[in-house]
Amino acid sequence: MKNVPFPLLFMLISALLILGIIVAVIIGPASISALEVLQALLNGISGGLLQGLVSDIALWQQTIIDQVRLPRVLTAVLVGASLAVCGAVLQGLFRNPLASPSVLGVSSGASLGAVVAIFLGLAASTLWVLPLFAFLGAAVTLLVVYQIATYRGHTPMGTLLLAGVAVGAFNVAMSSLILALSLQNWEVGRTIVYWTMGGLDGRGWHHVLLILPIFIVAFTVMMSFERDLDILLMGEIHANAVGVDVPKVRLILLLVTALLTGCAVSVAGGIGFVGLVVPHMIRLLVGPHHRKLLPLSAMAGALILVIADLMVRSGTSDTSIPLGVITASMGAPFFLFLLFKQRKLMRG
């Protein structure tokens, strides 16, 4: 496939993302027109100085937009961008288009930490307990996986991948065990089930403020290693030959992706396939160079999750479909396509 010019694709995805955010803020159970949404946004930006500039808006409408819809949409933007950019980095690091944030078991580790917090009743005590436990689960998982895979200072990528799969399976098993034990308490079991399926219900500004600084720092670090990631695509021997400190680069990027993945999971629960599908789609359009791949993957991941959450909220049924189910339904067919494509390449 011929590469699409970077400026053109950047502007296209930017326009679609802005449009998606606006539509997502407009659509909801309460009827609020586009002009009223615009007025609410102007009021929020100006601190109320531009009240009535476009249209009159009631206090309840302003509250819904400021405290319910806008933070939820921005959370979707940050979570989608985080998962997609982590997937892009891991695919470059492993030189494998099937890699994703769950490849090291970090996502399942973060989920296990959050499930423990819910089961023990600590998540209801304060807003920061759930993210903290998710961070701890992600960090412990990464430490265990890295220690298992490292021998005499060397960490083979294949061993690291297998260790991640094994530890991830253990995390899933422990989460299932806790869920089985929690079914005696219907409310706790229900909370765990819905959280593991992923969703953005009830997400507020504190969730945005939690993930935003971590995303900025992590993305900045990732972009600073974009040249090293490009060189690593040629193989570790070539990277060592041109002066890349492969163990150091690998450790830093693994830590950063684990931190950002753990943060995203702690905010939105289990959201699958975004980190797998989005980077591969962008790579097909602009090529493998990470200077273009990373920012476009972040923007496209944000767009995909905003659209998926919009599909969840615009359903006519009283029973809402979990966000993780939507993303899995979108991503699973593409994952199968990648598997068949890779098998074809191996035969050819």
mmCIF file of C-alpha atoms in Angstrom:
data_model
loop_
_atom_site.group_PDB
_atom_site.id
_atom_site.type_symbol
_atom_site.label_atom_id
_atom_site.label_comp_id
_atom_site.label_asym_id
_atom_site.label_seq_id
_atom_site.Cartn_x
_atom_site.Cartn_y
_atom_site.Cartn_z
ATOM 1 C CA MET A 1 0.000 0.000 0.000
ATOM 2 C CA LYS A 2 1.288 3.453 -0.902
ATOM 3 C CA ASN A 3 1.907 5.658 2.126
ATOM 4 C CA VAL A 4 -0.496 8.548 2.727
ATOM 5 C CA PRO A 5 1.254 11.939 3.207
ATOM 6 C CA PHE A 6 1.677 12.630 6.915
ATOM 7 C CA PRO A 7 0.277 16.225 6.887
ATOM 8 C CA LEU A 8 -2.862 15.099 5.040
ATOM 9 C CA LEU A 9 -3.524 12.182 7.398
ATOM 10 C CA PHE A 10 -2.748 14.327 10.450
ATOM 11 C CA MET A 11 -5.260 16.981 9.416
ATOM 12 C CA LEU A 12 -7.880 14.380 8.509
ATOM 13 C CA ILE A 13 -7.654 12.518 11.829
ATOM 14 C CA SER A 14 -7.524 15.825 13.737
ATOM 15 C CA ALA A 15 -10.696 17.046 12.033
ATOM 16 C CA LEU A 16 -12.475 13.732 12.653
ATOM 17 C CA LEU A 17 -11.391 13.731 16.310
ATOM 18 C CA ILE A 18 -12.640 17.281 16.896
ATOM 19 C CA LEU A 19 -15.912 16.442 15.152
ATOM 20 C CA GLY A 20 -16.241 13.250 17.192
ATOM 21 C CA ILE A 21 -15.692 15.126 20.469
ATOM 22 C CA ILE A 22 -18.310 17.734 19.563
ATOM 23 C CA VAL A 23 -20.872 15.103 18.542
ATOM 24 C CA ALA A 24 -20.143 13.069 21.685
ATOM 25 C CA VAL A 25 -20.760 16.117 23.882
ATOM 26 C CA ILE A 26 -24.013 16.926 22.054
ATOM 27 C CA ILE A 27 -25.537 13.432 22.111
ATOM 28 C CA GLY A 28 -26.976 12.119 25.359
ATOM 29 C CA PRO A 29 -30.198 11.230 27.196
ATOM 30 C CA ALA A 30 -30.909 14.896 27.987
ATOM 31 C CA SER A 31 -31.836 16.967 24.950
ATOM 32 C CA ILE A 32 -29.273 19.768 24.524
ATOM 33 C CA SER A 33 -28.837 21.503 21.172
ATOM 34 C CA ALA A 34 -25.523 22.186 19.447
ATOM 35 C CA LEU A 35 -25.881 25.941 20.131
ATOM 36 C CA GLU A 36 -26.451 25.277 23.813
ATOM 37 C CA VAL A 37 -23.391 23.022 23.910
ATOM 38 C CA LEU A 38 -21.348 25.769 22.254
ATOM 39 C CA GLN A 39 -22.584 28.293 24.807
ATOM 40 C CA ALA A 40 -21.757 25.935 27.673
ATOM 41 C CA LEU A 41 -18.231 25.449 26.333
ATOM 42 C CA LEU A 42 -17.774 29.206 25.924
ATOM 43 C CA ASN A 43 -19.002 29.732 29.476
ATOM 44 C CA GLY A 44 -16.570 27.140 30.773
ATOM 45 C CA ILE A 45 -13.612 28.636 28.899
ATOM 46 C CA SER A 46 -14.404 32.251 29.825
ATOM 47 C CA GLY A 47 -15.546 31.575 33.378
ATOM 48 C CA GLY A 48 -19.076 32.779 32.594
ATOM 49 C CA LEU A 49 -18.035 36.085 30.993
ATOM 50 C CA LEU A 50 -19.568 35.087 27.651
ATOM 51 C CA GLN A 51 -22.932 34.057 29.110
ATOM 52 C CA GLY A 52 -25.714 34.503 26.548
ATOM 53 C CA LEU A 53 -23.327 35.271 23.666
ATOM 54 C CA VAL A 54 -24.714 32.449 21.489
ATOM 55 C CA SER A 55 -27.859 31.358 23.326
ATOM 56 C CA ASP A 56 -29.331 31.205 26.790
ATOM 57 C CA ILE A 57 -28.585 27.981 28.631
ATOM 58 C CA ALA A 58 -30.104 26.638 31.819
ATOM 59 C CA LEU A 59 -27.997 25.777 34.848
ATOM 60 C CA TRP A 60 -28.831 22.058 34.598
ATOM 61 C CA GLN A 61 -27.679 22.001 30.971
ATOM 62 C CA GLN A 62 -24.419 23.706 31.887
ATOM 63 C CA THR A 63 -23.891 21.203 34.699
ATOM 64 C CA ILE A 64 -24.540 18.167 32.485
ATOM 65 C CA ILE A 65 -22.044 19.356 29.890
ATOM 66 C CA ASP A 66 -19.381 20.522 32.362
ATOM 67 C CA GLN A 67 -19.569 17.705 34.883
ATOM 68 C CA VAL A 68 -20.882 14.686 32.944
ATOM 69 C CA ARG A 69 -20.365 14.707 29.185
ATOM 70 C CA LEU A 70 -17.170 16.693 28.663
ATOM 71 C CA PRO A 71 -15.004 14.870 31.256
ATOM 72 C CA ARG A 72 -16.304 11.513 30.004
ATOM 73 C CA VAL A 73 -15.383 12.352 26.410
ATOM 74 C CA LEU A 74 -11.941 13.679 27.399
ATOM 75 C CA THR A 75 -11.333 10.537 29.439
ATOM 76 C CA ALA A 76 -12.167 8.466 26.347
ATOM 77 C CA VAL A 77 -9.703 10.575 24.330
ATOM 78 C CA LEU A 78 -6.869 10.065 26.821
ATOM 79 C CA VAL A 79 -7.510 6.355 27.419
ATOM 80 C CA GLY A 80 -7.756 5.591 23.692
ATOM 81 C CA ALA A 81 -4.610 7.594 22.948
ATOM 82 C CA SER A 82 -2.736 5.892 25.803
ATOM 83 C CA LEU A 83 -3.595 2.340 24.760
ATOM 84 C CA ALA A 84 -2.874 2.994 21.075
ATOM 85 C CA VAL A 85 0.496 4.656 21.621
ATOM 86 C CA CYS A 86 1.539 1.879 24.030
ATOM 87 C CA GLY A 87 0.599 -0.670 21.385
ATOM 88 C CA ALA A 88 2.671 1.169 18.774
ATOM 89 C CA VAL A 89 5.725 1.202 21.049
ATOM 90 C CA LEU A 90 5.410 -2.469 22.004
ATOM 91 C CA GLN A 91 4.928 -3.545 18.384
ATOM 92 C CA GLY A 92 8.106 -1.700 17.472
ATOM 93 C CA LEU A 93 9.953 -3.076 20.496
ATOM 94 C CA PHE A 94 8.912 -6.683 19.809
ATOM 95 C CA ARG A 95 9.027 -6.238 16.011
ATOM 96 C CA ASN A 96 5.668 -7.986 15.989
ATOM 97 C CA PRO A 97 2.386 -6.475 14.703
ATOM 98 C CA LEU A 98 0.428 -8.740 17.066
ATOM 99 C CA ALA A 99 1.913 -7.166 20.206
ATOM 100 C CA SER A 100 -0.331 -5.020 22.408
ATOM 101 C CA PRO A 101 -0.389 -3.525 25.926
ATOM 102 C CA SER A 102 -1.656 -6.846 27.267
ATOM 103 C CA VAL A 103 1.330 -8.732 25.864
ATOM 104 C CA LEU A 104 3.349 -8.408 29.085
ATOM 105 C CA GLY A 105 0.403 -9.112 31.341
ATOM 106 C CA VAL A 106 0.393 -5.487 32.472
ATOM 107 C CA SER A 107 -3.277 -4.910 31.590
ATOM 108 C CA SER A 108 -4.353 -8.032 33.473
ATOM 109 C CA GLY A 109 -2.113 -7.036 36.385
ATOM 110 C CA ALA A 110 -3.753 -3.630 36.597
ATOM 111 C CA SER A 111 -7.162 -5.303 36.385
ATOM 112 C CA LEU A 112 -6.249 -7.713 39.194
ATOM 113 C CA GLY A 113 -5.149 -4.838 41.422
ATOM 114 C CA ALA A 114 -8.400 -3.000 40.817
ATOM 115 C CA VAL A 115 -10.465 -6.162 41.388
ATOM 116 C CA VAL A 116 -8.730 -6.665 44.750
ATOM 117 C CA ALA A 117 -9.560 -3.073 45.728
ATOM 118 C CA ILE A 118 -13.233 -3.571 44.825
ATOM 119 C CA PHE A 119 -13.437 -6.954 46.577
ATOM 120 C CA LEU A 120 -11.955 -5.596 49.809
ATOM 121 C CA GLY A 121 -14.342 -2.637 49.743
ATOM 122 C CA LEU A 122 -11.474 -0.149 49.603
ATOM 123 C CA ALA A 123 -12.507 1.305 46.237
ATOM 124 C CA ALA A 124 -15.570 2.904 47.828
ATOM 125 C CA SER A 125 -13.535 4.736 50.475
ATOM 126 C CA THR A 126 -11.866 7.272 48.187
ATOM 127 C CA LEU A 127 -11.538 7.930 44.454
ATOM 128 C CA TRP A 128 -7.788 7.328 44.382
ATOM 129 C CA VAL A 129 -7.713 3.799 45.850
ATOM 130 C CA LEU A 130 -8.738 2.051 42.609
ATOM 131 C CA PRO A 131 -6.094 3.766 40.430
ATOM 132 C CA LEU A 132 -3.473 3.158 43.135
ATOM 133 C CA PHE A 133 -4.189 -0.585 43.291
ATOM 134 C CA ALA A 134 -4.238 -0.769 39.486
ATOM 135 C CA PHE A 135 -0.837 0.940 39.370
ATOM 136 C CA LEU A 136 0.530 -1.506 41.944
ATOM 137 C CA GLY A 137 -0.847 -4.489 40.016
ATOM 138 C CA ALA A 138 0.723 -3.265 36.769
ATOM 139 C CA ALA A 139 4.072 -2.479 38.420
ATOM 140 C CA VAL A 140 4.319 -5.802 40.275
ATOM 141 C CA THR A 141 3.413 -7.711 37.113
ATOM 142 C CA LEU A 142 6.081 -5.921 35.073
ATOM 143 C CA LEU A 143 8.696 -6.537 37.793
ATOM 144 C CA VAL A 144 7.865 -10.255 38.006
ATOM 145 C CA VAL A 145 7.838 -10.703 34.216
ATOM 146 C CA TYR A 146 11.121 -8.866 33.798
ATOM 147 C CA GLN A 147 12.811 -10.843 36.588
ATOM 148 C CA ILE A 148 11.628 -14.154 35.142
ATOM 149 C CA ALA A 149 12.866 -13.280 31.659
ATOM 150 C CA THR A 150 16.227 -11.785 32.691
ATOM 151 C CA TYR A 151 19.204 -14.111 33.065
ATOM 152 C CA ARG A 152 22.752 -12.869 33.696
ATOM 153 C CA GLY A 153 21.834 -9.384 32.589
ATOM 154 C CA HIS A 154 20.239 -10.483 29.324
ATOM 155 C CA THR A 155 16.501 -10.332 28.575
ATOM 156 C CA PRO A 156 15.596 -12.241 25.380
ATOM 157 C CA MET A 157 12.472 -10.791 23.794
ATOM 158 C CA GLY A 158 10.954 -14.220 23.170
ATOM 159 C CA THR A 159 11.370 -15.204 26.820
ATOM 160 C CA LEU A 160 9.931 -11.869 27.922
ATOM 161 C CA LEU A 161 6.898 -12.411 25.706
ATOM 162 C CA LEU A 162 6.298 -15.943 27.019
ATOM 163 C CA ALA A 163 6.724 -14.791 30.621
ATOM 164 C CA GLY A 164 4.178 -12.026 29.997
ATOM 165 C CA VAL A 165 1.661 -14.502 28.601
ATOM 166 C CA ALA A 166 2.147 -16.853 31.567
ATOM 167 C CA VAL A 167 1.907 -14.158 34.238
ATOM 168 C CA GLY A 168 -1.040 -12.586 32.426
ATOM 169 C CA ALA A 169 -2.873 -15.916 32.493
ATOM 170 C CA PHE A 170 -2.182 -16.166 36.226
ATOM 171 C CA ASN A 171 -3.571 -12.650 36.751
ATOM 172 C CA VAL A 172 -6.743 -13.539 34.852
ATOM 173 C CA ALA A 173 -7.121 -16.721 36.911
ATOM 174 C CA MET A 174 -6.780 -14.789 40.180
ATOM 175 C CA SER A 175 -9.306 -12.204 39.007
ATOM 176 C CA SER A 176 -11.735 -14.996 38.144
ATOM 177 C CA LEU A 177 -11.203 -16.568 41.569
ATOM 178 C CA ILE A 178 -11.936 -13.286 43.339
ATOM 179 C CA LEU A 179 -15.025 -12.828 41.166
ATOM 180 C CA ALA A 180 -16.255 -16.298 42.120
ATOM 181 C CA LEU A 181 -15.734 -15.504 45.811
ATOM 182 C CA SER A 182 -17.495 -12.154 45.485
ATOM 183 C CA LEU A 183 -20.673 -13.581 43.958
ATOM 184 C CA GLN A 184 -22.024 -14.096 47.478
ATOM 185 C CA ASN A 185 -22.309 -10.307 47.589
ATOM 186 C CA TRP A 186 -24.331 -9.466 44.492
ATOM 187 C CA GLU A 187 -23.399 -5.776 44.383
ATOM 188 C CA VAL A 188 -19.661 -6.403 44.695
ATOM 189 C CA GLY A 189 -19.765 -9.154 42.055
ATOM 190 C CA ARG A 190 -21.761 -6.958 39.709
ATOM 191 C CA THR A 191 -19.279 -4.082 40.154
ATOM 192 C CA ILE A 192 -16.315 -6.354 39.378
ATOM 193 C CA VAL A 193 -17.974 -7.822 36.281
ATOM 194 C CA TYR A 194 -18.869 -4.433 34.818
ATOM 195 C CA TRP A 195 -15.483 -2.967 35.654
ATOM 196 C CA THR A 196 -13.575 -5.793 33.957
ATOM 197 C CA MET A 197 -15.717 -5.302 30.841
ATOM 198 C CA GLY A 198 -14.621 -1.673 30.640
ATOM 199 C CA GLY A 199 -16.625 1.521 30.549
ATOM 200 C CA LEU A 200 -16.636 5.263 31.135
ATOM 201 C CA ASP A 201 -19.816 5.664 33.180
ATOM 202 C CA GLY A 202 -19.388 8.162 35.997
ATOM 203 C CA ARG A 203 -15.975 9.347 34.849
ATOM 204 C CA GLY A 204 -15.269 12.908 35.978
ATOM 205 C CA TRP A 205 -12.574 15.554 35.980
ATOM 206 C CA HIS A 206 -10.534 13.717 38.628
ATOM 207 C CA HIS A 207 -10.069 10.862 36.129
ATOM 208 C CA VAL A 208 -8.945 13.343 33.462
ATOM 209 C CA LEU A 209 -6.498 14.949 35.893
ATOM 210 C CA LEU A 210 -5.183 11.520 36.867
ATOM 211 C CA ILE A 211 -4.307 10.299 33.372
ATOM 212 C CA LEU A 212 -3.461 13.613 31.626
ATOM 213 C CA PRO A 213 -0.069 14.366 33.282
ATOM 214 C CA ILE A 214 1.001 10.715 33.052
ATOM 215 C CA PHE A 215 0.075 10.614 29.367
ATOM 216 C CA ILE A 216 2.009 13.828 28.641
ATOM 217 C CA VAL A 217 5.149 12.590 30.401
ATOM 218 C CA ALA A 218 4.943 9.073 28.914
ATOM 219 C CA PHE A 219 4.284 10.320 25.385
ATOM 220 C CA THR A 220 7.195 12.771 25.626
ATOM 221 C CA VAL A 221 9.522 9.956 26.704
ATOM 222 C CA MET A 222 8.274 7.704 23.901
ATOM 223 C CA MET A 223 8.814 10.392 21.273
ATOM 224 C CA SER A 224 12.354 10.935 22.535
ATOM 225 C CA PHE A 225 13.097 7.299 21.653
ATOM 226 C CA GLU A 226 11.462 7.334 18.214
ATOM 227 C CA ARG A 227 14.838 7.069 16.436
ATOM 228 C CA ASP A 228 15.890 4.133 18.634
ATOM 229 C CA LEU A 229 12.596 2.357 17.906
ATOM 230 C CA ASP A 230 13.180 2.811 14.169
ATOM 231 C CA ILE A 231 16.662 1.301 14.476
ATOM 232 C CA LEU A 232 15.376 -1.604 16.596
ATOM 233 C CA LEU A 233 13.126 -2.584 13.684
ATOM 234 C CA MET A 234 16.339 -3.677 11.922
ATOM 235 C CA GLY A 235 17.197 -6.046 14.775
ATOM 236 C CA GLU A 236 19.093 -5.851 18.060
ATOM 237 C CA ILE A 237 22.463 -6.725 16.486
ATOM 238 C CA HIS A 238 22.179 -3.807 14.056
ATOM 239 C CA ALA A 239 20.987 -1.504 16.863
ATOM 240 C CA ASN A 240 24.002 -2.412 19.026
ATOM 241 C CA ALA A 241 26.298 -1.856 16.059
ATOM 242 C CA VAL A 242 25.112 1.737 15.562
ATOM 243 C CA GLY A 243 25.407 2.607 19.259
ATOM 244 C CA VAL A 244 21.916 2.038 20.664
ATOM 245 C CA ASP A 245 21.945 0.877 24.290
ATOM 246 C CA VAL A 246 19.317 -1.822 23.693
ATOM 247 C CA PRO A 247 18.823 -3.013 27.316
ATOM 248 C CA LYS A 248 18.456 0.556 28.579
ATOM 249 C CA VAL A 249 16.030 1.579 25.804
ATOM 250 C CA ARG A 250 14.000 -1.590 26.295
ATOM 251 C CA LEU A 251 13.753 -1.184 30.079
ATOM 252 C CA ILE A 252 12.739 2.493 29.892
ATOM 253 C CA LEU A 253 10.086 1.898 27.243
ATOM 254 C CA LEU A 254 8.694 -1.140 29.063
ATOM 255 C CA LEU A 255 8.413 0.861 32.288
ATOM 256 C CA VAL A 256 6.728 3.786 30.539
ATOM 257 C CA THR A 257 4.246 1.600 28.653
ATOM 258 C CA ALA A 258 3.456 -0.323 31.844
ATOM 259 C CA LEU A 259 2.824 2.903 33.739
ATOM 260 C CA LEU A 260 0.599 4.373 31.042
ATOM 261 C CA THR A 261 -1.282 1.107 30.455
ATOM 262 C CA GLY A 262 -1.868 0.685 34.173
ATOM 263 C CA CYS A 263 -3.195 4.232 34.372
ATOM 264 C CA ALA A 264 -5.537 3.717 31.409
ATOM 265 C CA VAL A 265 -6.863 0.442 32.817
ATOM 266 C CA SER A 266 -7.356 1.985 36.258
ATOM 267 C CA VAL A 267 -9.492 4.725 34.715
ATOM 268 C CA ALA A 268 -11.560 2.783 32.175
ATOM 269 C CA GLY A 269 -11.338 -0.894 33.099
ATOM 270 C CA GLY A 270 -10.637 -3.599 30.542
ATOM 271 C CA ILE A 271 -10.579 -2.068 27.057
ATOM 272 C CA GLY A 272 -9.250 -4.546 24.532
ATOM 273 C CA PHE A 273 -7.875 -4.442 20.980
ATOM 274 C CA VAL A 274 -7.344 -0.646 20.742
ATOM 275 C CA GLY A 275 -3.623 -1.082 21.358
ATOM 276 C CA LEU A 276 -3.463 -3.872 18.792
ATOM 277 C CA VAL A 277 -5.572 -2.633 15.898
ATOM 278 C CA VAL A 278 -4.952 1.117 15.776
ATOM 279 C CA PRO A 279 -1.123 1.127 15.454
ATOM 280 C CA HIS A 280 -1.257 -1.506 12.723
ATOM 281 C CA MET A 281 -3.848 0.476 10.754
ATOM 282 C CA ILE A 282 -1.745 3.641 10.993
ATOM 283 C CA ARG A 283 1.410 1.724 10.063
ATOM 284 C CA LEU A 284 -0.280 0.532 6.873
ATOM 285 C CA LEU A 285 -1.069 4.161 5.989
ATOM 286 C CA VAL A 286 2.142 6.038 6.869
ATOM 287 C CA GLY A 287 4.800 3.356 7.229
ATOM 288 C CA PRO A 288 6.863 2.186 10.206
ATOM 289 C CA HIS A 289 8.673 5.421 11.159
ATOM 290 C CA HIS A 290 7.754 6.177 14.765
ATOM 291 C CA ARG A 291 8.062 9.957 14.405
ATOM 292 C CA LYS A 292 4.827 9.757 12.397
ATOM 293 C CA LEU A 293 3.427 6.525 13.816
ATOM 294 C CA LEU A 294 3.275 7.522 17.496
ATOM 295 C CA PRO A 295 1.322 10.816 17.256
ATOM 296 C CA LEU A 296 -1.052 9.466 14.610
ATOM 297 C CA SER A 297 -1.673 6.297 16.636
ATOM 298 C CA ALA A 298 -2.491 8.389 19.706
ATOM 299 C CA MET A 299 -4.970 10.523 17.764
ATOM 300 C CA ALA A 300 -6.553 7.559 15.990
ATOM 301 C CA GLY A 301 -6.848 5.624 19.270
ATOM 302 C CA ALA A 302 -8.598 8.602 20.828
ATOM 303 C CA LEU A 303 -10.979 8.805 17.852
ATOM 304 C CA ILE A 304 -11.785 5.079 17.947
ATOM 305 C CA LEU A 305 -12.619 5.101 21.653
ATOM 306 C CA VAL A 306 -14.734 8.262 21.366
ATOM 307 C CA ILE A 307 -16.722 6.598 18.563
ATOM 308 C CA ALA A 308 -17.057 3.351 20.541
ATOM 309 C CA ASP A 309 -18.267 5.213 23.631
ATOM 310 C CA LEU A 310 -20.683 7.179 21.462
ATOM 311 C CA MET A 311 -22.105 3.885 20.214
ATOM 312 C CA VAL A 312 -22.565 2.773 23.825
ATOM 313 C CA ARG A 313 -24.378 5.980 24.817
ATOM 314 C CA SER A 314 -26.555 6.251 21.719
ATOM 315 C CA GLY A 315 -28.117 2.804 22.115
ATOM 316 C CA THR A 316 -31.887 2.676 22.410
ATOM 317 C CA SER A 317 -31.923 -0.177 24.931
ATOM 318 C CA ASP A 318 -32.176 0.500 28.649
ATOM 319 C CA THR A 319 -29.339 -1.985 29.215
ATOM 320 C CA SER A 320 -26.058 -0.394 28.166
ATOM 321 C CA ILE A 321 -23.451 -2.539 26.411
ATOM 322 C CA PRO A 322 -20.020 -2.412 28.105
ATOM 323 C CA LEU A 323 -17.435 -0.402 26.210
ATOM 324 C CA GLY A 324 -14.970 -3.309 26.222
ATOM 325 C CA VAL A 325 -17.504 -5.435 24.349
ATOM 326 C CA ILE A 326 -17.772 -2.791 21.615
ATOM 327 C CA THR A 327 -13.999 -2.472 21.167
ATOM 328 C CA ALA A 328 -13.574 -6.262 21.169
ATOM 329 C CA SER A 329 -16.295 -6.609 18.529
ATOM 330 C CA MET A 330 -14.497 -4.044 16.394
ATOM 331 C CA GLY A 331 -10.999 -5.408 16.997
ATOM 332 C CA ALA A 332 -11.405 -9.192 16.989
ATOM 333 C CA PRO A 333 -12.108 -9.505 13.226
ATOM 334 C CA PHE A 334 -9.092 -7.335 12.473
ATOM 335 C CA PHE A 335 -6.952 -9.463 14.800
ATOM 336 C CA LEU A 336 -7.987 -12.573 12.859
ATOM 337 C CA PHE A 337 -7.115 -10.761 9.637
ATOM 338 C CA LEU A 338 -3.600 -10.106 10.986
ATOM 339 C CA LEU A 339 -3.202 -13.755 11.968
ATOM 340 C CA PHE A 340 -4.215 -14.989 8.506
ATOM 341 C CA LYS A 341 -1.976 -12.406 6.856
ATOM 342 C CA GLN A 342 1.025 -13.442 8.973
ATOM 343 C CA ARG A 343 0.397 -17.130 8.181
ATOM 344 C CA LYS A 344 0.283 -16.278 4.477
ATOM 345 C CA LEU A 345 3.608 -14.459 4.716
ATOM 346 C CA MET A 346 5.174 -17.446 6.485
ATOM 347 C CA ARG A 347 3.973 -19.790 3.720
ATOM 348 C CA GLY A 348 5.147 -17.462 0.977
#
